[in-house]
Tab-separated table of C-alpha atoms in Angstrom:
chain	number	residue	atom	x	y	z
B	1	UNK	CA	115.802	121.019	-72.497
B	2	UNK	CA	112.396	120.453	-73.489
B	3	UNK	CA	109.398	118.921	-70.801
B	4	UNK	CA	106.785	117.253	-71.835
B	5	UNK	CA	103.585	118.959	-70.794
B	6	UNK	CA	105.370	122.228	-70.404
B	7	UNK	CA	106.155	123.362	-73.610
B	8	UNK	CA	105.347	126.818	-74.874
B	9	UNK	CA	103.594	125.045	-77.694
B	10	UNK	CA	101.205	122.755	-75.299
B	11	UNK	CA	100.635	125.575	-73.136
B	12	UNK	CA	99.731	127.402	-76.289
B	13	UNK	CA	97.293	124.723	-77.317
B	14	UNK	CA	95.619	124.072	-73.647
B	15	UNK	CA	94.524	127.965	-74.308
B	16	UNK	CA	93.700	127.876	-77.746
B	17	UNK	CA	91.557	124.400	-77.695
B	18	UNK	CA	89.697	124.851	-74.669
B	19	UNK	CA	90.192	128.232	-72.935
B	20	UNK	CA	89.377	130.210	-76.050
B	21	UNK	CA	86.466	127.943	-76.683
B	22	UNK	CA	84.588	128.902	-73.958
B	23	UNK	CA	85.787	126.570	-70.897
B	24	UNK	CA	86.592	127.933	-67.591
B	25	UNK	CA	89.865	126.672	-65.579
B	26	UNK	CA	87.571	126.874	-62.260
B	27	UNK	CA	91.028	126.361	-60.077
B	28	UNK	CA	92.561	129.110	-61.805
B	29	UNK	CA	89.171	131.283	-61.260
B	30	UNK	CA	89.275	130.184	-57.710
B	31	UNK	CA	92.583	130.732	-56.881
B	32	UNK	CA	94.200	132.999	-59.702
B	33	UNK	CA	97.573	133.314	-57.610
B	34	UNK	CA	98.095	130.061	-55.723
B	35	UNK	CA	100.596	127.567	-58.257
B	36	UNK	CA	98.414	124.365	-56.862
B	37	UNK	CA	100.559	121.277	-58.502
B	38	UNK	CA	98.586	118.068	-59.374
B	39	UNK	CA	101.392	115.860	-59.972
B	40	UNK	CA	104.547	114.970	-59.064
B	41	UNK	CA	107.349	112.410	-60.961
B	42	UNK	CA	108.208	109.839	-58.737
B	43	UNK	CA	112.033	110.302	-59.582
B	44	UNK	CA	113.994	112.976	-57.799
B	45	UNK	CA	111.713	113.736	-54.298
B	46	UNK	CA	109.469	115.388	-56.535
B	47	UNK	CA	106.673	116.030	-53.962
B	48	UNK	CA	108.914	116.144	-50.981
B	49	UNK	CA	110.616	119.549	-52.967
B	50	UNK	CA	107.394	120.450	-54.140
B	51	UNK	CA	108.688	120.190	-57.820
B	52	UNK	CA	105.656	119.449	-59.646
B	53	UNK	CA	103.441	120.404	-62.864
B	54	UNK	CA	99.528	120.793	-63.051
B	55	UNK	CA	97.565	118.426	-64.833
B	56	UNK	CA	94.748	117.755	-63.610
B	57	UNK	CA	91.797	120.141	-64.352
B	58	UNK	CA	87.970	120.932	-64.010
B	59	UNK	CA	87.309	122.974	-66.780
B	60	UNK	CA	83.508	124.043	-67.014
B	61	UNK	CA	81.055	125.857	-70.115
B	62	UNK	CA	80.957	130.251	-69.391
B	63	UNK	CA	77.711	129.537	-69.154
B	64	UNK	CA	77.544	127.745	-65.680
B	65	UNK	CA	81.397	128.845	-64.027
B	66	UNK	CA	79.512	131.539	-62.000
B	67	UNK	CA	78.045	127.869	-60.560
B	68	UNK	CA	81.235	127.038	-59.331
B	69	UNK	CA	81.461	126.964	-55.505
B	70	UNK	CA	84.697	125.944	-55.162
B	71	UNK	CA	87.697	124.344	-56.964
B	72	UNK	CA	90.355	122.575	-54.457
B	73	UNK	CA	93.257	120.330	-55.100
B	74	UNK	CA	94.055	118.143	-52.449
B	75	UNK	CA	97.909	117.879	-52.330
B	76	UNK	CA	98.791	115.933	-49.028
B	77	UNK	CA	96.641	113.039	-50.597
B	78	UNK	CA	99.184	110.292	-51.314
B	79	UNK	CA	99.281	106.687	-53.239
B	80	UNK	CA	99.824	107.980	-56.212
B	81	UNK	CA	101.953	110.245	-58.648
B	82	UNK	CA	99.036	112.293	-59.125
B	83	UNK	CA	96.838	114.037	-56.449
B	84	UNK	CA	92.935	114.361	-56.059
B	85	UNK	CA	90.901	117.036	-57.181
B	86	UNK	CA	87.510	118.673	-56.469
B	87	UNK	CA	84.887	120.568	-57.776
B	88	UNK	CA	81.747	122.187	-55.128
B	89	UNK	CA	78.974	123.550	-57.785
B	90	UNK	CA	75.648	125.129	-56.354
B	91	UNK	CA	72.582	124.550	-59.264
C-alpha cells in the first residue's frame, strides 16, 4: 500500500529539489538520530501510539546552517493534527 508523503518517489524528490540544492534540514543536522514526528492523522490514536510522519521543516541556505542554534519540534503541543516547530539562529 502506498502513503502519501512517504513514497520512495517523494522522498526521492524532497532530496533532489531542495537537499541537493543547497538547503540544510537544520532538525536533521541537530538531531541526526532522533525520528522527531510533526504530524499525526487524527484517525487511529495516531499521536497517542506515536504513529506519525514528518512534515514540517526549517530548511536553511549552506551558507548560514552553521547559524543555526537550534532546531526543536515541540510534540506535546496539542490543538491540532500537526505540531509546532522552532528554529534558534545566532547572526
Amino acid at each position: 500500500m502506498r502513503s502519501a508523503g512517504f513514497t520512495i518517489e517523494e522522498r526521492q524528490s524532497f532530496e533532489t529539489n531542495f537537499l541537493n540544492k543547497g538547503f540544510v534540514d537544520t532538525f536533521r543536522k541537530q538531531h541526526p538520530g532522533v525520528v522527531g514526528y510533526t504530524y499525526w492523522g487524527y484517525r487511529h490514536g495516531a499521536r497517542k501510539t506515536n504513529k506519525g510522519w514528518r512534515l514540517d521543516y526549517f530548511l536553511v541556505s549552506e551558507s548560514i546552517a552553521d547559524k543555526v542554534h537550534d532546531s526543536y519540534i515541540l510534540p506535546d503541543v496539542t490543538g491540532s493534527d500537526h505540531c509546532p516547530v522552532g528554529l534558534i539562529l545566532k547572526l
